[in-house]
Amino acid sequence: MREPIMSIDELSSYMEEVFPERAGDFHIDALSSMHATISQEVGPLDLRPGGTVSGPTIFALADCAFYFATLAMIGRVALAVTTNLNLTFMRKAPMAPLRAEARILKLGKLLSQGDVLVFSEGSEQPVAQAAVTYAIPPVR
């Protein structure tokens, strides 16, 4: 089984370098072979009326978690991009920190495919599930 080629510290530093405007938004909690666990604090700007965490906030976390999982396995490839992300909302996400568990199911030369479960702190049931595909640029 392939192991990640980037550590949590290396991946965090790389993300701060490539996406400084998002530095600190996401925290990498764990990396292992084909898996990443990412967390995000939630504040008033992340809510929609009724106190529910907004869809765009959950979508961004799921997308970022899968990006981290992919980069951990392939290295510093900033131009790996989302080609598909289908998000299913399963239950209300209250204003609480979120955790995303990304799992790569197939990692090829040009595509990384898998899923992400998003949880709200204090709940064992996911608030959302995403099926994700990332395109990996060819090595030239």
mmCIF file of N, CA and C in Angstrom:
data_model
loop_
_atom_site.group_PDB
_atom_site.id
_atom_site.type_symbol
_atom_site.label_atom_id
_atom_site.label_comp_id
_atom_site.label_asym_id
_atom_site.label_seq_id
_atom_site.Cartn_x
_atom_site.Cartn_y
_atom_site.Cartn_z
ATOM 1 N N MET A 1 0.846 -1.188 0.000
ATOM 2 C CA MET A 1 0.000 0.000 0.000
ATOM 3 C C MET A 1 0.886 1.243 0.000
ATOM 4 N N ARG A 2 0.551 2.170 -0.877
ATOM 5 C CA ARG A 2 1.314 3.420 -0.957
ATOM 6 C C ARG A 2 1.071 4.280 0.270
ATOM 7 N N GLU A 3 2.128 4.894 0.737
ATOM 8 C CA GLU A 3 2.036 5.819 1.860
ATOM 9 C C GLU A 3 2.080 7.253 1.335
ATOM 10 N N PRO A 4 1.544 8.213 2.094
ATOM 11 C CA PRO A 4 1.627 9.621 1.661
ATOM 12 C C PRO A 4 3.083 10.036 1.482
ATOM 13 N N ILE A 5 3.314 10.891 0.496
ATOM 14 C CA ILE A 5 4.670 11.397 0.279
ATOM 15 C C ILE A 5 4.854 12.793 0.871
ATOM 16 N N MET A 6 3.775 13.350 1.405
ATOM 17 C CA MET A 6 3.842 14.631 2.106
ATOM 18 C C MET A 6 3.325 14.429 3.528
ATOM 19 N N SER A 7 4.005 15.044 4.493
ATOM 20 C CA SER A 7 3.550 14.995 5.882
ATOM 21 C C SER A 7 2.504 16.085 6.113
ATOM 22 N N ILE A 8 1.887 16.052 7.276
ATOM 23 C CA ILE A 8 0.923 17.096 7.621
ATOM 24 C C ILE A 8 1.597 18.464 7.592
ATOM 25 N N ASP A 9 2.785 18.578 8.181
ATOM 26 C CA ASP A 9 3.496 19.866 8.198
ATOM 27 C C ASP A 9 3.851 20.331 6.791
ATOM 28 N N GLU A 10 4.325 19.419 5.945
ATOM 29 C CA GLU A 10 4.682 19.787 4.568
ATOM 30 C C GLU A 10 3.458 20.227 3.787
ATOM 31 N N LEU A 11 2.368 19.516 3.931
ATOM 32 C CA LEU A 11 1.145 19.859 3.217
ATOM 33 C C LEU A 11 0.571 21.183 3.711
ATOM 34 N N SER A 12 0.596 21.402 5.023
ATOM 35 C CA SER A 12 0.106 22.667 5.583
ATOM 36 C C SER A 12 0.935 23.845 5.080
ATOM 37 N N SER A 13 2.238 23.699 5.076
ATOM 38 C CA SER A 13 3.125 24.766 4.591
ATOM 39 C C SER A 13 2.888 25.040 3.113
ATOM 40 N N TYR A 14 2.728 23.974 2.341
ATOM 41 C CA TYR A 14 2.484 24.133 0.906
ATOM 42 C C TYR A 14 1.168 24.861 0.652
ATOM 43 N N MET A 15 0.128 24.518 1.401
ATOM 44 C CA MET A 15 -1.158 25.178 1.213
ATOM 45 C C MET A 15 -1.077 26.655 1.574
ATOM 46 N N GLU A 16 -0.313 27.001 2.619
ATOM 47 C CA GLU A 16 -0.131 28.409 2.978
ATOM 48 C C GLU A 16 0.613 29.157 1.882
ATOM 49 N N GLU A 17 1.538 28.481 1.219
ATOM 50 C CA GLU A 17 2.301 29.080 0.122
ATOM 51 C C GLU A 17 1.431 29.300 -1.117
ATOM 52 N N VAL A 18 0.629 28.293 -1.473
ATOM 53 C CA VAL A 18 -0.155 28.339 -2.710
ATOM 54 C C VAL A 18 -1.471 29.090 -2.536
ATOM 55 N N PHE A 19 -2.097 28.968 -1.365
ATOM 56 C CA PHE A 19 -3.385 29.615 -1.092
ATOM 57 C C PHE A 19 -3.308 30.446 0.183
ATOM 58 N N PRO A 20 -2.483 31.496 0.206
ATOM 59 C CA PRO A 20 -2.319 32.268 1.446
ATOM 60 C C PRO A 20 -3.621 32.907 1.932
ATOM 61 N N GLU A 21 -4.540 33.196 1.014
ATOM 62 C CA GLU A 21 -5.806 33.830 1.404
ATOM 63 C C GLU A 21 -6.691 32.884 2.221
ATOM 64 N N ARG A 22 -6.441 31.588 2.157
ATOM 65 C CA ARG A 22 -7.228 30.608 2.905
ATOM 66 C C ARG A 22 -6.447 30.025 4.083
ATOM 67 N N ALA A 23 -5.236 30.554 4.330
ATOM 68 C CA ALA A 23 -4.393 30.039 5.419
ATOM 69 C C ALA A 23 -5.166 30.063 6.732
ATOM 70 N N GLY A 24 -5.169 28.965 7.403
ATOM 71 C CA GLY A 24 -5.842 28.880 8.694
ATOM 72 C C GLY A 24 -7.298 28.478 8.632
ATOM 73 N N ASP A 25 -7.890 28.434 7.439
ATOM 74 C CA ASP A 25 -9.305 28.060 7.338
ATOM 75 C C ASP A 25 -9.526 26.575 7.623
ATOM 76 N N PHE A 26 -8.576 25.744 7.187
ATOM 77 C CA PHE A 26 -8.712 24.302 7.305
ATOM 78 C C PHE A 26 -7.532 23.746 8.093
ATOM 79 N N HIS A 27 -7.789 22.770 8.940
ATOM 80 C CA HIS A 27 -6.742 22.151 9.740
ATOM 81 C C HIS A 27 -6.637 20.676 9.356
ATOM 82 N N ILE A 28 -5.429 20.230 9.046
ATOM 83 C CA ILE A 28 -5.223 18.825 8.707
ATOM 84 C C ILE A 28 -5.040 18.054 10.011
ATOM 85 N N ASP A 29 -5.986 17.190 10.312
ATOM 86 C CA ASP A 29 -5.958 16.422 11.554
ATOM 87 C C ASP A 29 -5.198 15.111 11.398
ATOM 88 N N ALA A 30 -5.310 14.472 10.228
ATOM 89 C CA ALA A 30 -4.660 13.177 10.025
ATOM 90 C C ALA A 30 -4.458 12.909 8.546
ATOM 91 N N LEU A 31 -3.354 12.248 8.231
ATOM 92 C CA LEU A 31 -3.063 11.761 6.877
ATOM 93 C C LEU A 31 -2.612 10.316 7.004
ATOM 94 N N SER A 32 -3.106 9.487 6.107
ATOM 95 C CA SER A 32 -2.624 8.112 6.013
ATOM 96 C C SER A 32 -2.783 7.695 4.554
ATOM 97 N N SER A 33 -2.463 6.473 4.255
ATOM 98 C CA SER A 33 -2.542 6.008 2.877
ATOM 99 C C SER A 33 -3.950 6.207 2.318
ATOM 100 N N MET A 34 -4.063 7.090 1.328
ATOM 101 C CA MET A 34 -5.306 7.339 0.600
ATOM 102 C C MET A 34 -6.418 7.958 1.454
ATOM 103 N N HIS A 35 -6.062 8.544 2.608
ATOM 104 C CA HIS A 35 -7.049 9.158 3.511
ATOM 105 C C HIS A 35 -6.528 10.489 4.062
ATOM 106 N N ALA A 36 -7.461 11.395 4.308
ATOM 107 C CA ALA A 36 -7.138 12.646 5.007
ATOM 108 C C ALA A 36 -8.344 13.042 5.843
ATOM 109 N N THR A 37 -8.067 13.540 7.031
ATOM 110 C CA THR A 37 -9.125 14.076 7.887
ATOM 111 C C THR A 37 -8.814 15.550 8.119
ATOM 112 N N ILE A 38 -9.781 16.400 7.783
ATOM 113 C CA ILE A 38 -9.619 17.854 7.811
ATOM 114 C C ILE A 38 -10.734 18.447 8.667
ATOM 115 N N SER A 39 -10.422 19.478 9.437
ATOM 116 C CA SER A 39 -11.466 20.140 10.220
ATOM 117 C C SER A 39 -11.511 21.624 9.904
ATOM 118 N N GLN A 40 -12.641 22.228 10.240
ATOM 119 C CA GLN A 40 -12.865 23.646 9.978
ATOM 120 C C GLN A 40 -13.736 24.219 11.089
ATOM 121 N N GLU A 41 -13.317 25.349 11.623
ATOM 122 C CA GLU A 41 -14.172 26.077 12.555
ATOM 123 C C GLU A 41 -15.303 26.721 11.754
ATOM 124 N N VAL A 42 -16.434 26.911 12.381
ATOM 125 C CA VAL A 42 -17.591 27.517 11.732
ATOM 126 C C VAL A 42 -17.983 28.759 12.513
ATOM 127 N N GLY A 43 -18.250 29.845 11.798
ATOM 128 C CA GLY A 43 -18.659 31.087 12.429
ATOM 129 C C GLY A 43 -19.918 31.639 11.793
ATOM 130 N N PRO A 44 -20.358 32.802 12.235
ATOM 131 C CA PRO A 44 -21.596 33.402 11.726
ATOM 132 C C PRO A 44 -21.612 33.603 10.209
ATOM 133 N N LEU A 45 -20.456 33.858 9.599
ATOM 134 C CA LEU A 45 -20.419 34.060 8.153
ATOM 135 C C LEU A 45 -20.645 32.771 7.368
ATOM 136 N N ASP A 46 -20.575 31.618 8.052
ATOM 137 C CA ASP A 46 -20.750 30.320 7.403
ATOM 138 C C ASP A 46 -22.188 29.812 7.496
ATOM 139 N N LEU A 47 -23.078 30.615 8.084
ATOM 140 C CA LEU A 47 -24.448 30.158 8.322
ATOM 141 C C LEU A 47 -25.429 30.715 7.312
ATOM 142 N N ARG A 48 -26.495 29.981 7.133
ATOM 143 C CA ARG A 48 -27.648 30.478 6.384
ATOM 144 C C ARG A 48 -28.767 30.716 7.389
ATOM 145 N N PRO A 49 -29.843 31.349 7.000
ATOM 146 C CA PRO A 49 -30.929 31.598 7.942
ATOM 147 C C PRO A 49 -31.365 30.310 8.635
ATOM 148 N N GLY A 50 -31.649 30.403 9.910
ATOM 149 C CA GLY A 50 -32.050 29.240 10.689
ATOM 150 C C GLY A 50 -30.894 28.588 11.434
ATOM 151 N N GLY A 51 -29.685 29.139 11.274
ATOM 152 C CA GLY A 51 -28.544 28.622 12.011
ATOM 153 C C GLY A 51 -27.904 27.380 11.428
ATOM 154 N N THR A 52 -28.205 27.054 10.184
ATOM 155 C CA THR A 52 -27.622 25.891 9.521
ATOM 156 C C THR A 52 -26.352 26.305 8.789
ATOM 157 N N VAL A 53 -25.320 25.463 8.858
ATOM 158 C CA VAL A 53 -24.102 25.735 8.093
ATOM 159 C C VAL A 53 -24.471 25.706 6.611
ATOM 160 N N SER A 54 -23.989 26.695 5.861
ATOM 161 C CA SER A 54 -24.353 26.845 4.456
ATOM 162 C C SER A 54 -23.759 25.749 3.578
ATOM 163 N N GLY A 55 -24.434 25.487 2.487
ATOM 164 C CA GLY A 55 -23.951 24.521 1.503
ATOM 165 C C GLY A 55 -22.572 24.861 0.967
ATOM 166 N N PRO A 56 -22.318 26.128 0.590
ATOM 167 C CA PRO A 56 -20.987 26.466 0.086
ATOM 168 C C PRO A 56 -19.861 26.189 1.097
ATOM 169 N N THR A 57 -20.142 26.361 2.391
ATOM 170 C CA THR A 57 -19.128 26.077 3.410
ATOM 171 C C THR A 57 -18.814 24.583 3.444
ATOM 172 N N ILE A 58 -19.850 23.752 3.414
ATOM 173 C CA ILE A 58 -19.663 22.304 3.435
ATOM 174 C C ILE A 58 -18.987 21.842 2.148
ATOM 175 N N PHE A 59 -19.398 22.412 1.023
ATOM 176 C CA PHE A 59 -18.804 22.065 -0.269
ATOM 177 C C PHE A 59 -17.306 22.369 -0.270
ATOM 178 N N ALA A 60 -16.940 23.560 0.203
ATOM 179 C CA ALA A 60 -15.521 23.954 0.227
ATOM 180 C C ALA A 60 -14.708 23.009 1.099
ATOM 181 N N LEU A 61 -15.241 22.603 2.236
ATOM 182 C CA LEU A 61 -14.523 21.677 3.114
ATOM 183 C C LEU A 61 -14.340 20.328 2.433
ATOM 184 N N ALA A 62 -15.384 19.803 1.814
ATOM 185 C CA ALA A 62 -15.284 18.509 1.128
ATOM 186 C C ALA A 62 -14.261 18.581 -0.007
ATOM 187 N N ASP A 63 -14.301 19.639 -0.780
ATOM 188 C CA ASP A 63 -13.372 19.818 -1.893
ATOM 189 C C ASP A 63 -11.939 19.918 -1.389
ATOM 190 N N CYS A 64 -11.726 20.708 -0.377
ATOM 191 C CA CYS A 64 -10.390 20.900 0.178
ATOM 192 C C CYS A 64 -9.862 19.599 0.791
ATOM 193 N N ALA A 65 -10.707 18.866 1.481
ATOM 194 C CA ALA A 65 -10.275 17.611 2.098
ATOM 195 C C ALA A 65 -9.791 16.627 1.039
ATOM 196 N N PHE A 66 -10.517 16.541 -0.073
ATOM 197 C CA PHE A 66 -10.090 15.607 -1.115
ATOM 198 C C PHE A 66 -8.824 16.102 -1.812
ATOM 199 N N TYR A 67 -8.688 17.405 -1.966
ATOM 200 C CA TYR A 67 -7.458 17.990 -2.523
ATOM 201 C C TYR A 67 -6.271 17.635 -1.635
ATOM 202 N N PHE A 68 -6.434 17.785 -0.314
ATOM 203 C CA PHE A 68 -5.359 17.436 0.621
ATOM 204 C C PHE A 68 -5.014 15.950 0.519
ATOM 205 N N ALA A 69 -6.029 15.095 0.481
ATOM 206 C CA ALA A 69 -5.775 13.653 0.389
ATOM 207 C C ALA A 69 -5.003 13.324 -0.885
ATOM 208 N N THR A 70 -5.397 13.957 -1.988
ATOM 209 C CA THR A 70 -4.734 13.706 -3.269
ATOM 210 C C THR A 70 -3.310 14.221 -3.255
ATOM 211 N N LEU A 71 -3.113 15.474 -2.824
ATOM 212 C CA LEU A 71 -1.752 16.026 -2.803
ATOM 213 C C LEU A 71 -0.840 15.253 -1.863
ATOM 214 N N ALA A 72 -1.369 14.759 -0.762
ATOM 215 C CA ALA A 72 -0.543 13.971 0.156
ATOM 216 C C ALA A 72 0.037 12.754 -0.557
ATOM 217 N N MET A 73 -0.706 12.222 -1.534
ATOM 218 C CA MET A 73 -0.264 11.022 -2.246
ATOM 219 C C MET A 73 0.583 11.330 -3.478
ATOM 220 N N ILE A 74 0.349 12.481 -4.137
ATOM 221 C CA ILE A 74 1.058 12.764 -5.391
ATOM 222 C C ILE A 74 2.125 13.848 -5.256
ATOM 223 N N GLY A 75 2.107 14.601 -4.178
ATOM 224 C CA GLY A 75 3.094 15.650 -3.968
ATOM 225 C C GLY A 75 2.600 17.017 -4.399
ATOM 226 N N ARG A 76 3.542 17.925 -4.558
ATOM 227 C CA ARG A 76 3.258 19.339 -4.823
ATOM 228 C C ARG A 76 2.796 19.556 -6.269
ATOM 229 N N VAL A 77 1.521 19.315 -6.507
ATOM 230 C CA VAL A 77 0.935 19.472 -7.837
ATOM 231 C C VAL A 77 -0.233 20.449 -7.702
ATOM 232 N N ALA A 78 0.091 21.735 -7.685
ATOM 233 C CA ALA A 78 -0.930 22.752 -7.435
ATOM 234 C C ALA A 78 -2.034 22.744 -8.485
ATOM 235 N N LEU A 79 -1.722 22.319 -9.705
ATOM 236 C CA LEU A 79 -2.711 22.373 -10.777
ATOM 237 C C LEU A 79 -3.598 21.139 -10.860
ATOM 238 N N ALA A 80 -3.559 20.277 -9.856
ATOM 239 C CA ALA A 80 -4.584 19.234 -9.751
ATOM 240 C C ALA A 80 -5.894 19.977 -9.477
ATOM 241 N N VAL A 81 -6.938 19.660 -10.227
ATOM 242 C CA VAL A 81 -8.187 20.426 -10.105
ATOM 243 C C VAL A 81 -9.396 19.503 -10.003
ATOM 244 N N THR A 82 -10.430 20.024 -9.380
ATOM 245 C CA THR A 82 -11.696 19.302 -9.274
ATOM 246 C C THR A 82 -12.317 19.211 -10.659
ATOM 247 N N THR A 83 -12.674 17.994 -11.072
ATOM 248 C CA THR A 83 -13.421 17.845 -12.325
ATOM 249 C C THR A 83 -14.872 17.473 -12.048
ATOM 250 N N ASN A 84 -15.119 16.911 -10.873
ATOM 251 C CA ASN A 84 -16.491 16.603 -10.483
ATOM 252 C C ASN A 84 -16.565 16.532 -8.957
ATOM 253 N N LEU A 85 -17.627 17.111 -8.409
ATOM 254 C CA LEU A 85 -17.911 16.963 -6.989
ATOM 255 C C LEU A 85 -19.423 16.974 -6.854
ATOM 256 N N ASN A 86 -19.973 15.831 -6.502
ATOM 257 C CA ASN A 86 -21.407 15.696 -6.301
ATOM 258 C C ASN A 86 -21.657 15.591 -4.803
ATOM 259 N N LEU A 87 -22.329 16.585 -4.238
ATOM 260 C CA LEU A 87 -22.528 16.664 -2.796
ATOM 261 C C LEU A 87 -23.982 16.368 -2.451
ATOM 262 N N THR A 88 -24.162 15.447 -1.512
ATOM 263 C CA THR A 88 -25.490 15.113 -1.018
ATOM 264 C C THR A 88 -25.589 15.571 0.433
ATOM 265 N N PHE A 89 -26.561 16.434 0.715
ATOM 266 C CA PHE A 89 -26.795 16.895 2.078
ATOM 267 C C PHE A 89 -27.695 15.870 2.756
ATOM 268 N N MET A 90 -27.297 15.419 3.946
ATOM 269 C CA MET A 90 -28.000 14.324 4.601
ATOM 270 C C MET A 90 -28.810 14.767 5.818
ATOM 271 N N ARG A 91 -28.331 15.787 6.498
ATOM 272 C CA ARG A 91 -29.047 16.300 7.667
ATOM 273 C C ARG A 91 -28.517 17.697 7.970
ATOM 274 N N LYS A 92 -29.246 18.429 8.801
ATOM 275 C CA LYS A 92 -28.860 19.787 9.174
ATOM 276 C C LYS A 92 -27.504 19.787 9.872
ATOM 277 N N ALA A 93 -26.676 20.744 9.488
ATOM 278 C CA ALA A 93 -25.373 20.937 10.141
ATOM 279 C C ALA A 93 -25.487 22.170 11.028
ATOM 280 N N PRO A 94 -25.554 21.992 12.345
ATOM 281 C CA PRO A 94 -25.659 23.148 13.234
ATOM 282 C C PRO A 94 -24.337 23.904 13.301
ATOM 283 N N MET A 95 -24.378 25.102 13.876
ATOM 284 C CA MET A 95 -23.155 25.892 14.004
ATOM 285 C C MET A 95 -22.223 25.200 15.004
ATOM 286 N N ALA A 96 -21.321 24.418 14.462
ATOM 287 C CA ALA A 96 -20.322 23.685 15.244
ATOM 288 C C ALA A 96 -19.184 23.361 14.285
ATOM 289 N N PRO A 97 -17.991 23.120 14.801
ATOM 290 C CA PRO A 97 -16.882 22.749 13.914
ATOM 291 C C PRO A 97 -17.255 21.548 13.043
ATOM 292 N N LEU A 98 -16.714 21.552 11.827
ATOM 293 C CA LEU A 98 -16.949 20.460 10.889
ATOM 294 C C LEU A 98 -15.684 19.621 10.733
ATOM 295 N N ARG A 99 -15.890 18.346 10.415
ATOM 296 C CA ARG A 99 -14.778 17.433 10.130
ATOM 297 C C ARG A 99 -15.095 16.701 8.831
ATOM 298 N N ALA A 100 -14.115 16.641 7.943
ATOM 299 C CA ALA A 100 -14.284 15.927 6.679
ATOM 300 C C ALA A 100 -13.295 14.778 6.627
ATOM 301 N N GLU A 101 -13.795 13.613 6.260
ATOM 302 C CA GLU A 101 -12.965 12.418 6.117
ATOM 303 C C GLU A 101 -12.950 12.034 4.645
ATOM 304 N N ALA A 102 -11.805 12.290 4.000
ATOM 305 C CA ALA A 102 -11.652 12.024 2.576
ATOM 306 C C ALA A 102 -10.984 10.678 2.360
ATOM 307 N N ARG A 103 -11.472 9.948 1.364
ATOM 308 C CA ARG A 103 -10.932 8.625 1.057
ATOM 309 C C ARG A 103 -10.762 8.511 -0.455
ATOM 310 N N ILE A 104 -9.544 8.248 -0.887
ATOM 311 C CA ILE A 104 -9.278 8.018 -2.307
ATOM 312 C C ILE A 104 -9.561 6.549 -2.591
ATOM 313 N N LEU A 105 -10.446 6.305 -3.541
ATOM 314 C CA LEU A 105 -10.788 4.942 -3.913
ATOM 315 C C LEU A 105 -9.959 4.452 -5.090
ATOM 316 N N LYS A 106 -9.582 5.378 -5.978
ATOM 317 C CA LYS A 106 -8.739 5.028 -7.116
ATOM 318 C C LYS A 106 -7.815 6.204 -7.403
ATOM 319 N N LEU A 107 -6.527 5.921 -7.432
ATOM 320 C CA LEU A 107 -5.537 6.943 -7.744
ATOM 321 C C LEU A 107 -4.762 6.484 -8.964
ATOM 322 N N GLY A 108 -5.026 7.155 -10.082
ATOM 323 C CA GLY A 108 -4.338 6.840 -11.325
ATOM 324 C C GLY A 108 -3.353 7.934 -11.686
ATOM 325 N N LYS A 109 -2.822 7.866 -12.903
ATOM 326 C CA LYS A 109 -1.863 8.873 -13.364
ATOM 327 C C LYS A 109 -2.535 10.208 -13.643
ATOM 328 N N LEU A 110 -3.808 10.161 -14.084
ATOM 329 C CA LEU A 110 -4.484 11.392 -14.484
ATOM 330 C C LEU A 110 -5.720 11.730 -13.652
ATOM 331 N N LEU A 111 -6.219 10.781 -12.862
ATOM 332 C CA LEU A 111 -7.421 11.034 -12.061
ATOM 333 C C LEU A 111 -7.263 10.481 -10.650
ATOM 334 N N SER A 112 -7.842 11.195 -9.701
ATOM 335 C CA SER A 112 -7.981 10.739 -8.324
ATOM 336 C C SER A 112 -9.475 10.737 -8.034
ATOM 337 N N GLN A 113 -10.014 9.579 -7.645
ATOM 338 C CA GLN A 113 -11.445 9.461 -7.425
ATOM 339 C C GLN A 113 -11.710 8.909 -6.033
ATOM 340 N N GLY A 114 -12.765 9.423 -5.399
ATOM 341 C CA GLY A 114 -13.093 8.935 -4.073
ATOM 342 C C GLY A 114 -14.297 9.613 -3.487
ATOM 343 N N ASP A 115 -14.346 9.620 -2.164
ATOM 344 C CA ASP A 115 -15.486 10.224 -1.490
ATOM 345 C C ASP A 115 -15.054 10.938 -0.219
ATOM 346 N N VAL A 116 -15.963 11.761 0.271
ATOM 347 C CA VAL A 116 -15.727 12.527 1.494
ATOM 348 C C VAL A 116 -17.007 12.489 2.323
ATOM 349 N N LEU A 117 -16.861 12.169 3.602
ATOM 350 C CA LEU A 117 -17.967 12.293 4.539
ATOM 351 C C LEU A 117 -17.698 13.510 5.408
ATOM 352 N N VAL A 118 -18.720 14.349 5.603
ATOM 353 C CA VAL A 118 -18.596 15.555 6.417
ATOM 354 C C VAL A 118 -19.468 15.392 7.659
ATOM 355 N N PHE A 119 -18.849 15.646 8.817
ATOM 356 C CA PHE A 119 -19.525 15.499 10.105
ATOM 357 C C PHE A 119 -19.543 16.834 10.836
ATOM 358 N N SER A 120 -20.584 17.052 11.617
ATOM 359 C CA SER A 120 -20.669 18.191 12.515
ATOM 360 C C SER A 120 -20.239 17.709 13.891
ATOM 361 N N GLU A 121 -19.441 18.528 14.592
ATOM 362 C CA GLU A 121 -18.946 18.127 15.912
ATOM 363 C C GLU A 121 -20.091 17.682 16.814
ATOM 364 N N GLY A 122 -19.888 16.567 17.488
ATOM 365 C CA GLY A 122 -20.888 16.064 18.410
ATOM 366 C C GLY A 122 -21.847 15.067 17.794
ATOM 367 N N SER A 123 -21.741 14.835 16.472
ATOM 368 C CA SER A 123 -22.635 13.891 15.811
ATOM 369 C C SER A 123 -21.825 12.783 15.147
ATOM 370 N N GLU A 124 -22.294 11.561 15.310
ATOM 371 C CA GLU A 124 -21.630 10.434 14.647
ATOM 372 C C GLU A 124 -22.198 10.194 13.261
ATOM 373 N N GLN A 125 -23.288 10.859 12.932
ATOM 374 C CA GLN A 125 -23.912 10.715 11.617
ATOM 375 C C GLN A 125 -23.427 11.833 10.694
ATOM 376 N N PRO A 126 -23.077 11.517 9.447
ATOM 377 C CA PRO A 126 -22.599 12.563 8.538
ATOM 378 C C PRO A 126 -23.707 13.555 8.172
ATOM 379 N N VAL A 127 -23.288 14.808 7.968
ATOM 380 C CA VAL A 127 -24.230 15.833 7.501
ATOM 381 C C VAL A 127 -24.235 15.899 5.979
ATOM 382 N N ALA A 128 -23.161 15.387 5.354
ATOM 383 C CA ALA A 128 -23.080 15.408 3.897
ATOM 384 C C ALA A 128 -22.104 14.336 3.422
ATOM 385 N N GLN A 129 -22.290 13.939 2.160
ATOM 386 C CA GLN A 129 -21.398 12.975 1.515
ATOM 387 C C GLN A 129 -21.111 13.494 0.113
ATOM 388 N N ALA A 130 -19.851 13.406 -0.292
ATOM 389 C CA ALA A 130 -19.467 13.873 -1.625
ATOM 390 C C ALA A 130 -18.748 12.771 -2.385
ATOM 391 N N ALA A 131 -19.065 12.649 -3.664
ATOM 392 C CA ALA A 131 -18.293 11.826 -4.599
ATOM 393 C C ALA A 131 -17.428 12.811 -5.380
ATOM 394 N N VAL A 132 -16.122 12.566 -5.420
ATOM 395 C CA VAL A 132 -15.187 13.562 -5.944
ATOM 396 C C VAL A 132 -14.234 12.946 -6.972
ATOM 397 N N THR A 133 -13.959 13.707 -8.022
ATOM 398 C CA THR A 133 -12.915 13.347 -8.978
ATOM 399 C C THR A 133 -12.016 14.551 -9.184
ATOM 400 N N TYR A 134 -10.718 14.325 -9.090
ATOM 401 C CA TYR A 134 -9.711 15.338 -9.364
ATOM 402 C C TYR A 134 -8.918 14.948 -10.585
ATOM 403 N N ALA A 135 -8.632 15.917 -11.453
ATOM 404 C CA ALA A 135 -7.734 15.699 -12.586
ATOM 405 C C ALA A 135 -6.325 16.042 -12.153
ATOM 406 N N ILE A 136 -5.409 15.159 -12.504
ATOM 407 C CA ILE A 136 -3.989 15.358 -12.198
ATOM 408 C C ILE A 136 -3.291 15.691 -13.504
ATOM 409 N N PRO A 137 -2.627 16.831 -13.594
ATOM 410 C CA PRO A 137 -1.981 17.178 -14.867
ATOM 411 C C PRO A 137 -0.863 16.198 -15.191
ATOM 412 N N PRO A 138 -0.704 15.888 -16.499
ATOM 413 C CA PRO A 138 0.363 14.966 -16.879
ATOM 414 C C PRO A 138 1.734 15.564 -16.605
ATOM 415 N N VAL A 139 2.672 14.701 -16.257
ATOM 416 C CA VAL A 139 4.051 15.138 -16.040
ATOM 417 C C VAL A 139 4.682 15.408 -17.389
ATOM 418 N N ARG A 140 5.301 16.584 -17.521
ATOM 419 C CA ARG A 140 5.922 16.938 -18.811
ATOM 420 C C ARG A 140 7.393 17.122 -18.650
#
